[in-house]
Amino acid sequence: MSDINLAALTAHPSAGAFTVAADAGAQWAAVHAVTDVADLWETVLENPARVLVVVLAGGPGSDWERDALVRRVADAGYRGLALPAGRTDTHTGDLARRLGVTLLRVEEPVEFLRACWQLCQAGDSLTLQHVRKSVQATQYRAAHLSDLLRHLSAGLGHSLAVVRADEVVAQVGDPVPPAVVARRPERWLSARCEGDVGAVSLPLQGARHGWRLIVHGRGWSEGQLHAVATAAEVALPAVAARILLDDAENVGDAARASTLLTAVIDADGEVDPALEERLVAQKWRLAGPLRAVHVVARERTDPVGMLRLVLGEVGAAQAVNGALHGDGVTCWVQAPPGEDPVPLLRDAHRRIRSQMRCSTGVGSVGEGPAGLVASIHQACDAARLAADRASAEWFMALDGTSPAQLLRAWTQPDTFVDTARQALAELTADELLTLAAYLDQESSVAGTAAALGVHRNTILPRLRRIEERLGASLTDADTRLALHLATRVSTSGEG
């Protein structure tokens, strides 16, 4: 037998609605039910202070009758009284509180009585009820994991969550307390009550290593904790199976998206009616100015999980579409005139990198499908170049005539000369010679002045103007390398 109190009754999913007119903080070890108030005085119980009286029908009608009943119940030694729902004035509640009697108004007395009986005398019955509801919930068709958790929560009357390490993957009902998420169970099944928080934790080993199913609530008795633990064990295979089904569906979705992206690239952005129909079905937008992003993992990783991570982080601040492509994940965002998405993309890269080692490349802005394909090629090249650039946090964004674009073009000799000359077109002849000498002299101002036969005070203003015209800093190692290659081509007369 277990004691019951108001918290346990409130947490019971089948106790029905009841109102607390007075809470005297009592706990009860037994329940005494009477069909009419008059029956209450025909039985003398041992230790009535540990008995909750439940009146199933009748009950006093007037205020003075209710006050009289509360006094008589207190005189008989009872410390708990549950009456059928009806009007209870404030005076009666205050009187019950002064006399040390917990007074309840119950909407469904029979259901309330059954819940009390389960809590204090029939733990097996409570467990069987929870198990039955758990089985019924898993028989409903669930569209995904969160949908299944909603069915289970509605059936059990408690909150559920699936967690991975310290991260909540999905939850329904009240948020799972951080202390419960952080708890590392020492046994396969962990069922504990700390304070007024009860929680059952089970590993989802059949679906994910390190993932757990958690059922939690407040005010549980030991009987409720045992019942919930058993019901959670019954539900565990269904939850694990739903996760595996979601994985299979995600793999199928990822494969379809990857095939579609390959078709767009192979068509070089020429979208025919059949391809347009597939794009509409995939809900991909390829209109307007777009900027491609390519992320390459630098460690072994689950491709579908990586796709979900990248789209989630890049899409945290802006709309995004994408798919698995080549050696990583390719996605794209809108790039309206006057708005630069690169800072947001850099922040997304940092969040992704906090969860796995990777390099990220961003292509320049392209218009429509053809422009997106060109941007994708650039992003893939930039991601490859970024892999060796720890100083840039393994992130590189290409743009028109930027130094990063020059480094990309260096890997494609047939386009490098034109790209280099375009990048340096803003410089005067003197500035171009100064830049070439400065880079040849390993960034020495004195060496540059000696090579050109001028005073060093002439060199410094020229370098500042060069930085302003190029929009780049000569203190950056990658920028100096790119510009050095470009000046060698531009001043040699090649091409």
Tab-separated table of C-alpha atoms in Angstrom:
chain	number	residue	atom	x	y	z
A	1	MET	CA	0.000	0.000	0.000
A	2	SER	CA	1.123	3.548	-0.752
A	3	ASP	CA	0.131	6.904	0.665
A	4	ILE	CA	-1.725	9.309	-1.617
A	5	ASN	CA	-1.902	13.081	-1.541
A	6	LEU	CA	-3.176	15.913	-3.697
A	7	ALA	CA	-0.089	15.940	-5.928
A	8	ALA	CA	-0.505	12.241	-6.751
A	9	LEU	CA	-4.217	12.690	-7.438
A	10	THR	CA	-3.534	15.687	-9.699
A	11	ALA	CA	-0.947	13.686	-11.658
A	12	HIS	CA	-3.267	10.706	-12.123
A	13	PRO	CA	-4.576	10.802	-15.713
A	14	SER	CA	-7.985	9.280	-14.836
A	15	ALA	CA	-8.897	11.013	-11.583
A	16	GLY	CA	-11.205	13.405	-13.402
A	17	ALA	CA	-11.620	17.075	-12.599
A	18	PHE	CA	-11.713	18.195	-8.990
A	19	THR	CA	-11.392	21.466	-7.111
A	20	VAL	CA	-9.431	21.960	-3.893
A	21	ALA	CA	-11.596	24.012	-1.558
A	22	ALA	CA	-9.153	23.583	1.348
A	23	ASP	CA	-5.703	22.019	1.479
A	24	ALA	CA	-4.569	20.903	4.904
A	25	GLY	CA	-1.533	19.025	3.580
A	26	ALA	CA	-2.901	15.628	4.567
A	27	GLN	CA	-1.817	12.223	3.248
A	28	TRP	CA	-4.019	9.157	3.292
A	29	ALA	CA	-3.369	5.426	3.365
A	30	ALA	CA	-6.957	4.326	2.643
A	31	VAL	CA	-10.212	5.484	1.095
A	32	HIS	CA	-13.697	5.153	2.589
A	33	ALA	CA	-16.548	5.580	0.102
A	34	VAL	CA	-20.161	6.201	1.077
A	35	THR	CA	-23.172	6.560	-1.224
A	36	ASP	CA	-24.788	9.080	1.104
A	37	VAL	CA	-23.586	11.308	3.908
A	38	ALA	CA	-25.810	9.463	6.375
A	39	ASP	CA	-23.801	6.274	5.744
A	40	LEU	CA	-20.623	7.908	7.014
A	41	TRP	CA	-21.508	7.549	10.679
A	42	GLU	CA	-22.531	3.894	10.543
A	43	THR	CA	-18.910	2.649	10.384
A	44	VAL	CA	-16.159	3.397	12.889
A	45	LEU	CA	-12.750	3.191	11.251
A	46	GLU	CA	-9.384	2.669	12.893
A	47	ASN	CA	-7.017	5.653	12.505
A	48	PRO	CA	-9.486	7.864	10.588
A	49	ALA	CA	-6.857	10.608	10.165
A	50	ARG	CA	-5.282	8.389	7.477
A	51	VAL	CA	-8.551	7.868	5.617
A	52	LEU	CA	-9.959	9.982	2.757
A	53	VAL	CA	-13.758	10.052	2.789
A	54	VAL	CA	-15.390	10.085	-0.666
A	55	VAL	CA	-19.107	10.840	-0.853
A	56	LEU	CA	-20.467	9.396	-4.101
A	57	ALA	CA	-23.932	10.951	-4.099
A	58	GLY	CA	-26.137	13.321	-2.141
A	59	GLY	CA	-24.174	15.721	-0.051
A	60	PRO	CA	-25.291	18.782	1.907
A	61	GLY	CA	-27.258	21.367	-0.031
A	62	SER	CA	-27.113	24.517	2.089
A	63	ASP	CA	-24.146	26.422	3.500
A	64	TRP	CA	-24.963	25.587	7.119
A	65	GLU	CA	-25.292	21.872	6.242
A	66	ARG	CA	-21.873	21.881	4.586
A	67	ASP	CA	-20.325	23.658	7.578
A	68	ALA	CA	-21.933	21.157	9.925
A	69	LEU	CA	-20.657	18.210	7.881
A	70	VAL	CA	-17.095	19.544	7.896
A	71	ARG	CA	-17.230	19.996	11.690
A	72	ARG	CA	-18.595	16.498	12.197
A	73	VAL	CA	-15.990	14.954	9.902
A	74	ALA	CA	-13.221	16.746	11.820
A	75	ASP	CA	-14.680	15.647	15.163
A	76	ALA	CA	-14.667	12.036	13.935
A	77	GLY	CA	-10.943	12.328	13.276
A	78	TYR	CA	-11.012	12.385	9.440
A	79	ARG	CA	-8.595	14.688	7.648
A	80	GLY	CA	-9.884	14.387	4.076
A	81	LEU	CA	-13.351	14.821	2.542
A	82	ALA	CA	-14.335	14.657	-1.142
A	83	LEU	CA	-17.868	15.795	-2.033
A	84	PRO	CA	-19.730	15.701	-5.358
A	85	ALA	CA	-19.215	18.927	-7.309
A	86	GLY	CA	-21.434	21.812	-6.285
A	87	ARG	CA	-21.260	25.217	-4.702
A	88	THR	CA	-18.805	25.585	-1.839
A	89	ASP	CA	-18.626	29.041	-0.288
A	90	THR	CA	-15.381	30.580	0.915
A	91	HIS	CA	-16.435	30.273	4.538
A	92	THR	CA	-16.723	26.473	4.316
A	93	GLY	CA	-13.250	26.223	2.780
A	94	ASP	CA	-11.770	28.462	5.492
A	95	LEU	CA	-13.528	26.419	8.178
A	96	ALA	CA	-12.132	23.136	6.769
A	97	ARG	CA	-8.648	24.624	6.657
A	98	ARG	CA	-8.842	25.761	10.299
A	99	LEU	CA	-10.027	22.312	11.361
A	100	GLY	CA	-7.229	20.579	9.436
A	101	VAL	CA	-9.494	18.917	6.853
A	102	THR	CA	-8.623	18.796	3.151
A	103	LEU	CA	-11.883	19.519	1.296
A	104	LEU	CA	-12.352	18.550	-2.367
A	105	ARG	CA	-15.162	19.075	-4.887
A	106	VAL	CA	-15.162	16.162	-7.360
A	107	GLU	CA	-16.763	16.212	-10.831
A	108	GLU	CA	-16.815	12.421	-11.308
A	109	PRO	CA	-16.838	10.751	-7.863
A	110	VAL	CA	-16.714	7.151	-9.177
A	111	GLU	CA	-13.664	7.826	-11.415
A	112	PHE	CA	-12.046	9.757	-8.581
A	113	LEU	CA	-12.634	6.827	-6.219
A	114	ARG	CA	-11.120	4.384	-8.717
A	115	ALA	CA	-8.023	6.577	-9.051
A	116	CYS	CA	-7.668	6.749	-5.236
A	117	TRP	CA	-8.035	2.977	-4.986
A	118	GLN	CA	-5.350	2.428	-7.653
A	119	LEU	CA	-2.937	4.801	-5.956
A	120	CYS	CA	-3.199	3.465	-2.422
A	121	GLN	CA	-4.245	-0.178	-2.718
A	122	ALA	CA	-4.038	-1.546	-6.265
A	123	GLY	CA	-0.683	-0.680	-7.853
A	124	ASP	CA	-1.042	-3.536	-10.343
A	125	SER	CA	-4.344	-2.098	-11.539
A	126	LEU	CA	-2.734	1.311	-12.112
A	127	THR	CA	0.144	-0.307	-13.995
A	128	LEU	CA	-2.223	-2.314	-16.188
A	129	GLN	CA	-4.200	0.832	-16.968
A	130	HIS	CA	-1.039	2.674	-18.053
A	131	VAL	CA	0.133	-0.298	-20.120
A	132	ARG	CA	-3.244	-0.575	-21.852
A	133	LYS	CA	-3.198	3.126	-22.743
A	134	SER	CA	0.393	2.867	-23.949
A	135	VAL	CA	-0.502	-0.024	-26.267
A	136	GLN	CA	-3.592	1.811	-27.557
A	137	ALA	CA	-1.542	4.946	-28.302
A	138	THR	CA	1.023	3.015	-30.359
A	139	GLN	CA	-1.751	1.517	-32.491
A	140	TYR	CA	-2.676	4.908	-33.932
A	141	ARG	CA	-0.997	5.708	-37.248
A	142	ALA	CA	1.745	8.275	-36.569
A	143	ALA	CA	3.143	10.444	-39.361
A	144	HIS	CA	6.464	11.024	-37.588
A	145	LEU	CA	8.183	10.828	-34.190
A	146	SER	CA	6.543	13.923	-32.687
A	147	ASP	CA	3.135	12.633	-33.783
A	148	LEU	CA	3.722	9.321	-31.966
A	149	LEU	CA	4.842	11.170	-28.828
A	150	ARG	CA	1.616	13.203	-28.951
A	151	HIS	CA	-0.463	10.002	-29.035
A	152	LEU	CA	1.475	8.555	-26.083
A	153	SER	CA	1.221	11.787	-24.082
A	154	ALA	CA	-2.544	11.964	-24.638
A	155	GLY	CA	-2.964	8.346	-23.550
A	156	LEU	CA	-0.686	8.349	-20.498
A	157	GLY	CA	-1.496	11.897	-19.406
A	158	HIS	CA	2.199	12.743	-18.961
A	159	SER	CA	4.892	14.632	-20.879
A	160	LEU	CA	7.395	12.814	-23.114
A	161	ALA	CA	10.706	13.666	-24.753
A	162	VAL	CA	13.387	12.014	-26.872
A	163	VAL	CA	16.857	13.340	-26.031
A	164	ARG	CA	20.348	12.903	-27.476
A	165	ALA	CA	23.105	13.570	-24.912
A	166	ASP	CA	22.131	17.055	-23.629
A	167	GLU	CA	19.963	17.947	-26.643
A	168	VAL	CA	16.178	17.550	-26.838
A	169	VAL	CA	15.337	15.968	-30.214
A	170	ALA	CA	11.536	16.042	-29.787
A	171	GLN	CA	9.145	16.641	-26.903
A	172	VAL	CA	5.435	16.877	-26.186
A	173	GLY	CA	3.760	18.434	-23.168
A	174	ASP	CA	5.717	20.338	-20.542
A	175	PRO	CA	9.401	21.011	-21.343
A	176	VAL	CA	11.645	18.327	-19.903
A	177	PRO	CA	13.601	19.772	-16.919
A	178	PRO	CA	17.294	20.372	-17.737
A	179	ALA	CA	18.327	18.359	-14.672
A	180	VAL	CA	16.486	15.321	-16.070
A	181	VAL	CA	18.142	15.725	-19.498
A	182	ALA	CA	21.584	16.043	-17.909
A	183	ARG	CA	21.084	12.988	-15.682
A	184	ARG	CA	23.192	9.978	-16.748
A	185	PRO	CA	21.338	6.770	-15.761
A	186	GLU	CA	23.490	4.130	-14.094
A	187	ARG	CA	21.049	1.338	-15.015
A	188	TRP	CA	19.188	0.445	-18.208
A	189	LEU	CA	15.956	1.834	-16.771
A	190	SER	CA	16.084	4.901	-14.533
A	191	ALA	CA	12.907	5.755	-12.575
A	192	ARG	CA	13.321	8.468	-9.948
A	193	CYS	CA	11.411	11.155	-8.102
A	194	GLU	CA	13.431	14.168	-6.965
A	195	GLY	CA	11.410	16.810	-5.181
A	196	ASP	CA	8.076	16.949	-6.956
A	197	VAL	CA	9.545	15.885	-10.344
A	198	GLY	CA	9.254	12.266	-11.414
A	199	ALA	CA	11.006	10.922	-14.510
A	200	VAL	CA	11.519	7.611	-16.268
A	201	SER	CA	14.435	7.304	-18.696
A	202	LEU	CA	15.068	4.442	-21.130
A	203	PRO	CA	17.789	4.082	-23.829
A	204	LEU	CA	16.699	3.831	-27.477
A	205	GLN	CA	19.500	1.434	-28.297
A	206	GLY	CA	17.658	-0.233	-31.160
A	207	ALA	CA	17.436	3.067	-33.026
A	208	ARG	CA	20.148	5.473	-31.882
A	209	HIS	CA	23.168	5.079	-29.621
A	210	GLY	CA	22.995	7.610	-26.795
A	211	TRP	CA	19.340	8.530	-27.410
A	212	ARG	CA	16.787	8.167	-24.595
A	213	LEU	CA	13.025	8.174	-24.158
A	214	ILE	CA	11.964	10.215	-21.124
A	215	VAL	CA	8.504	10.331	-19.535
A	216	HIS	CA	8.167	12.968	-16.838
A	217	GLY	CA	5.615	14.697	-14.613
A	218	ARG	CA	5.055	16.233	-11.205
A	219	GLY	CA	3.589	14.915	-7.979
A	220	TRP	CA	3.974	11.216	-8.761
A	221	SER	CA	3.596	8.622	-6.020
A	222	GLU	CA	5.822	5.528	-5.973
A	223	GLY	CA	2.947	3.564	-7.491
A	224	GLN	CA	2.626	6.028	-10.348
A	225	LEU	CA	6.377	5.979	-10.951
A	226	HIS	CA	6.312	2.186	-11.253
A	227	ALA	CA	3.262	2.268	-13.540
A	228	VAL	CA	4.807	4.891	-15.842
A	229	ALA	CA	8.100	2.964	-15.979
A	230	THR	CA	6.311	-0.198	-17.103
A	231	ALA	CA	4.223	1.672	-19.683
A	232	ALA	CA	7.379	3.380	-21.036
A	233	GLU	CA	9.036	-0.028	-21.526
A	234	VAL	CA	6.002	-1.156	-23.504
A	235	ALA	CA	6.115	1.979	-25.691
A	236	LEU	CA	9.887	1.846	-26.249
A	237	PRO	CA	9.927	-0.522	-29.285
A	238	ALA	CA	7.299	1.605	-31.073
A	239	VAL	CA	9.336	4.783	-30.496
A	240	ALA	CA	12.537	3.114	-31.727
A	241	ALA	CA	10.732	1.789	-34.807
A	242	ARG	CA	9.292	5.235	-35.573
A	243	ILE	CA	12.782	6.759	-35.465
A	244	LEU	CA	14.051	4.130	-37.923
A	245	LEU	CA	11.051	4.753	-40.201
A	246	ASP	CA	11.749	8.491	-40.095
A	247	ASP	CA	15.359	7.740	-41.022
A	248	ALA	CA	14.273	5.642	-44.009
A	249	GLU	CA	11.919	8.388	-45.177
A	250	ASN	CA	14.651	11.000	-44.721
A	251	VAL	CA	17.075	8.922	-46.801
A	252	GLY	CA	14.481	8.653	-49.560
A	253	ASP	CA	13.814	12.402	-49.447
A	254	ALA	CA	17.537	13.151	-49.521
A	255	ALA	CA	18.077	10.851	-52.514
A	256	ARG	CA	15.261	12.499	-54.470
A	257	ALA	CA	16.579	15.981	-53.681
A	258	SER	CA	20.127	15.003	-54.675
A	259	THR	CA	18.926	13.549	-57.993
A	260	LEU	CA	16.953	16.718	-58.743
A	261	LEU	CA	19.913	19.000	-57.983
A	262	THR	CA	22.135	16.897	-60.253
A	263	ALA	CA	19.544	17.274	-63.019
A	264	VAL	CA	19.549	21.078	-62.633
A	265	ILE	CA	23.373	21.201	-62.766
A	266	ASP	CA	23.593	18.816	-65.740
A	267	ALA	CA	21.085	21.012	-67.594
A	268	ASP	CA	23.332	24.005	-66.853
A	269	GLY	CA	20.331	25.890	-65.481
A	270	GLU	CA	18.135	25.327	-68.579
A	271	VAL	CA	14.818	24.350	-66.968
A	272	ASP	CA	12.406	22.562	-69.305
A	273	PRO	CA	8.727	21.909	-68.390
A	274	ALA	CA	9.427	18.439	-67.003
A	275	LEU	CA	12.227	19.745	-64.770
A	276	GLU	CA	10.078	22.695	-63.717
A	277	GLU	CA	7.363	20.279	-62.586
A	278	ARG	CA	9.870	18.405	-60.427
A	279	LEU	CA	11.123	21.675	-58.918
A	280	VAL	CA	7.572	22.688	-58.007
A	281	ALA	CA	6.933	19.285	-56.401
A	282	GLN	CA	10.141	19.687	-54.367
A	283	LYS	CA	9.086	23.254	-53.420
A	284	TRP	CA	12.411	24.686	-54.593
A	285	ARG	CA	12.668	28.339	-55.601
A	286	LEU	CA	15.292	29.089	-58.251
A	287	ALA	CA	14.110	32.593	-59.179
A	288	GLY	CA	15.828	35.887	-58.364
A	289	PRO	CA	19.351	36.497	-57.073
A	290	LEU	CA	20.706	33.394	-55.308
A	291	ARG	CA	23.899	32.532	-53.493
A	292	ALA	CA	25.108	28.939	-53.150
A	293	VAL	CA	26.763	27.383	-50.102
A	294	HIS	CA	28.721	24.127	-50.064
A	295	VAL	CA	29.736	22.408	-46.818
A	296	VAL	CA	32.228	19.530	-46.759
A	297	ALA	CA	32.688	17.342	-43.671
A	298	ARG	CA	36.260	16.735	-42.514
A	299	GLU	CA	35.354	13.678	-40.452
A	300	ARG	CA	33.196	10.581	-40.873
A	301	THR	CA	29.554	11.566	-40.575
A	302	ASP	CA	26.044	10.444	-41.458
A	303	PRO	CA	25.204	12.218	-44.761
A	304	VAL	CA	21.492	12.561	-43.999
A	305	GLY	CA	22.245	13.824	-40.518
A	306	MET	CA	24.716	16.314	-41.998
A	307	LEU	CA	22.077	17.485	-44.504
A	308	ARG	CA	19.595	18.017	-41.668
A	309	LEU	CA	22.219	19.904	-39.619
A	310	VAL	CA	23.309	22.201	-42.470
A	311	LEU	CA	19.787	23.058	-43.612
A	312	GLY	CA	18.757	23.647	-40.000
A	313	GLU	CA	21.616	26.023	-39.194
A	314	VAL	CA	21.674	27.887	-42.522
A	315	GLY	CA	17.888	28.092	-42.450
A	316	ALA	CA	17.810	29.434	-38.884
A	317	ALA	CA	17.805	33.044	-40.121
A	318	GLN	CA	16.671	32.763	-43.764
A	319	ALA	CA	14.804	30.481	-46.169
A	320	VAL	CA	17.001	27.750	-47.610
A	321	ASN	CA	16.806	24.831	-50.058
A	322	GLY	CA	19.478	22.219	-50.572
A	323	ALA	CA	20.565	18.628	-51.093
A	324	LEU	CA	23.480	16.232	-50.849
A	325	HIS	CA	25.869	16.979	-53.702
A	326	GLY	CA	29.335	15.728	-54.525
A	327	ASP	CA	31.458	15.509	-51.397
A	328	GLY	CA	29.077	17.419	-49.105
A	329	VAL	CA	25.885	19.439	-48.796
A	330	THR	CA	24.949	22.186	-51.247
A	331	CYS	CA	22.249	24.716	-50.414
A	332	TRP	CA	21.287	28.207	-51.513
A	333	VAL	CA	19.680	31.341	-50.108
A	334	GLN	CA	18.107	34.458	-51.542
A	335	ALA	CA	20.517	37.390	-51.990
A	336	PRO	CA	18.404	40.544	-52.586
A	337	PRO	CA	20.278	43.666	-53.766
A	338	GLY	CA	21.713	45.616	-50.861
A	339	GLU	CA	21.626	42.627	-48.498
A	340	ASP	CA	24.748	40.564	-47.817
A	341	PRO	CA	23.988	37.066	-46.479
A	342	VAL	CA	27.664	36.236	-45.894
A	343	PRO	CA	27.781	37.309	-42.192
A	344	LEU	CA	24.761	35.099	-41.454
A	345	LEU	CA	26.301	32.243	-43.426
A	346	ARG	CA	29.579	32.631	-41.535
A	347	ASP	CA	27.678	32.417	-38.220
A	348	ALA	CA	25.878	29.302	-39.479
A	349	HIS	CA	29.250	27.775	-40.451
A	350	ARG	CA	30.541	28.356	-36.919
A	351	ARG	CA	27.488	26.629	-35.425
A	352	ILE	CA	27.870	23.690	-37.801
A	353	ARG	CA	31.590	23.469	-37.038
A	354	SER	CA	30.829	23.354	-33.297
A	355	GLN	CA	29.159	19.996	-34.017
A	356	MET	CA	31.472	18.576	-36.689
A	357	ARG	CA	34.712	19.516	-38.421
A	358	CYS	CA	33.951	20.994	-41.833
A	359	SER	CA	34.899	23.602	-44.408
A	360	THR	CA	32.380	25.920	-46.071
A	361	GLY	CA	32.469	27.741	-49.390
A	362	VAL	CA	30.079	30.443	-50.611
A	363	GLY	CA	29.664	31.277	-54.298
A	364	SER	CA	28.980	34.723	-55.700
A	365	VAL	CA	25.465	35.957	-56.439
A	366	GLY	CA	23.796	34.361	-59.473
A	367	GLU	CA	20.501	35.204	-61.142
A	368	GLY	CA	17.997	32.394	-61.674
A	369	PRO	CA	18.770	28.708	-62.357
A	370	ALA	CA	21.776	29.363	-64.629
A	371	GLY	CA	23.274	31.825	-62.154
A	372	LEU	CA	22.684	29.347	-59.311
A	373	VAL	CA	24.568	26.599	-61.168
A	374	ALA	CA	27.562	28.938	-61.630
A	375	SER	CA	27.375	29.893	-57.941
A	376	ILE	CA	27.295	26.212	-56.950
A	377	HIS	CA	30.498	25.513	-58.918
A	378	GLN	CA	32.154	28.465	-57.184
A	379	ALA	CA	30.952	27.359	-53.742
A	380	CYS	CA	32.353	23.846	-54.256
A	381	ASP	CA	35.756	25.280	-55.255
A	382	ALA	CA	35.704	27.707	-52.336
A	383	ALA	CA	34.956	24.893	-49.869
A	384	ARG	CA	37.966	22.964	-51.209
A	385	LEU	CA	40.212	26.017	-50.807
A	386	ALA	CA	38.807	26.774	-47.339
A	387	ALA	CA	39.851	23.321	-46.106
A	388	ASP	CA	43.487	24.526	-45.824
A	389	ARG	CA	42.775	27.947	-44.322
A	390	ALA	CA	42.517	27.733	-40.557
A	391	SER	CA	43.207	31.477	-40.311
A	392	ALA	CA	39.900	32.097	-42.121
A	393	GLU	CA	38.105	29.585	-39.838
A	394	TRP	CA	37.784	27.168	-42.780
A	395	PHE	CA	35.288	29.524	-44.455
A	396	MET	CA	35.650	31.236	-47.842
A	397	ALA	CA	33.160	33.445	-49.680
A	398	LEU	CA	33.787	34.289	-53.351
A	399	ASP	CA	32.633	37.520	-54.896
A	400	GLY	CA	33.405	38.915	-58.351
A	401	THR	CA	36.989	40.165	-58.063
A	402	SER	CA	37.781	39.289	-54.449
A	403	PRO	CA	41.161	37.764	-53.522
A	404	ALA	CA	39.348	34.524	-52.732
A	405	GLN	CA	38.005	34.513	-56.283
A	406	LEU	CA	41.558	34.893	-57.571
A	407	LEU	CA	42.681	31.862	-55.595
A	408	ARG	CA	39.827	29.860	-57.079
A	409	ALA	CA	40.708	31.027	-60.583
A	410	TRP	CA	44.344	29.976	-60.022
A	411	THR	CA	43.066	26.365	-59.955
A	412	GLN	CA	41.591	26.957	-63.443
A	413	PRO	CA	44.443	28.352	-65.626
A	414	ASP	CA	42.219	29.033	-68.611
A	415	THR	CA	40.304	31.690	-66.665
A	416	PHE	CA	42.938	33.003	-64.295
A	417	VAL	CA	44.469	35.690	-66.527
A	418	ASP	CA	41.138	37.373	-67.239
A	419	THR	CA	40.094	37.128	-63.591
A	420	ALA	CA	43.398	38.587	-62.405
A	421	ARG	CA	43.273	41.562	-64.761
A	422	GLN	CA	39.651	42.235	-63.830
A	423	ALA	CA	40.569	42.225	-60.139
A	424	LEU	CA	43.388	44.763	-60.629
A	425	ALA	CA	41.630	46.966	-63.200
A	426	GLU	CA	40.974	49.756	-60.678
A	427	LEU	CA	44.678	50.328	-60.023
A	428	THR	CA	46.796	52.914	-61.871
A	429	ALA	CA	50.061	51.861	-63.519
A	430	ASP	CA	52.121	53.267	-60.609
A	431	GLU	CA	49.887	51.514	-58.051
A	432	LEU	CA	50.146	48.203	-59.906
A	433	LEU	CA	53.964	48.425	-60.002
A	434	THR	CA	54.021	49.410	-56.323
A	435	LEU	CA	51.806	46.464	-55.360
A	436	ALA	CA	53.918	44.020	-57.369
A	437	ALA	CA	57.151	45.313	-55.821
A	438	TYR	CA	55.663	45.292	-52.307
A	439	LEU	CA	54.640	41.639	-52.654
A	440	ASP	CA	57.960	40.666	-54.303
A	441	GLN	CA	59.764	42.298	-51.370
A	442	GLU	CA	57.753	40.166	-48.890
A	443	SER	CA	55.704	43.134	-47.660
A	444	SER	CA	58.740	45.268	-46.804
A	445	VAL	CA	58.059	49.001	-47.243
A	446	ALA	CA	61.774	49.821	-47.199
A	447	GLY	CA	62.534	47.084	-49.747
A	448	THR	CA	59.710	48.316	-51.984
A	449	ALA	CA	61.007	51.917	-51.865
A	450	ALA	CA	64.530	50.747	-52.753
A	451	ALA	CA	63.276	48.599	-55.637
A	452	LEU	CA	61.299	51.513	-57.121
A	453	GLY	CA	63.893	54.167	-56.326
A	454	VAL	CA	61.512	56.334	-54.282
A	455	HIS	CA	61.236	57.424	-50.641
A	456	ARG	CA	59.388	55.148	-48.271
A	457	ASN	CA	56.931	57.970	-47.487
A	458	THR	CA	55.773	57.684	-51.097
A	459	ILE	CA	55.044	53.976	-50.693
A	460	LEU	CA	52.782	54.126	-47.610
A	461	PRO	CA	50.057	56.381	-49.129
A	462	ARG	CA	50.061	54.274	-52.289
A	463	LEU	CA	49.503	51.085	-50.264
A	464	ARG	CA	46.559	52.685	-48.443
A	465	ARG	CA	45.008	53.725	-51.781
A	466	ILE	CA	45.551	50.217	-53.166
A	467	GLU	CA	43.703	48.690	-50.190
A	468	GLU	CA	40.833	51.140	-50.638
A	469	ARG	CA	40.518	50.479	-54.387
A	470	LEU	CA	40.671	46.697	-53.978
A	471	GLY	CA	38.534	46.573	-50.832
A	472	ALA	CA	41.032	44.187	-49.267
A	473	SER	CA	43.611	44.205	-46.495
A	474	LEU	CA	47.250	43.530	-47.330
A	475	THR	CA	47.775	42.189	-43.811
A	476	ASP	CA	45.826	39.022	-44.713
A	477	ALA	CA	48.044	36.156	-45.893
A	478	ASP	CA	45.505	34.716	-48.350
A	479	THR	CA	44.909	38.165	-49.847
A	480	ARG	CA	48.647	38.736	-50.366
A	481	LEU	CA	49.018	35.303	-52.006
A	482	ALA	CA	46.090	35.908	-54.383
A	483	LEU	CA	47.268	39.403	-55.339
A	484	HIS	CA	50.845	38.235	-55.774
A	485	LEU	CA	49.704	35.657	-58.316
A	486	ALA	CA	47.552	38.271	-60.064
A	487	THR	CA	50.328	40.897	-60.293
A	488	ARG	CA	52.740	38.316	-61.716
A	489	VAL	CA	50.283	37.665	-64.576
A	490	SER	CA	49.292	41.300	-65.107
A	491	THR	CA	52.808	42.698	-65.205
A	492	SER	CA	54.313	39.890	-67.291
A	493	GLY	CA	52.126	40.502	-70.357
A	494	GLU	CA	50.844	36.895	-70.413
A	495	GLY	CA	47.509	36.079	-72.059
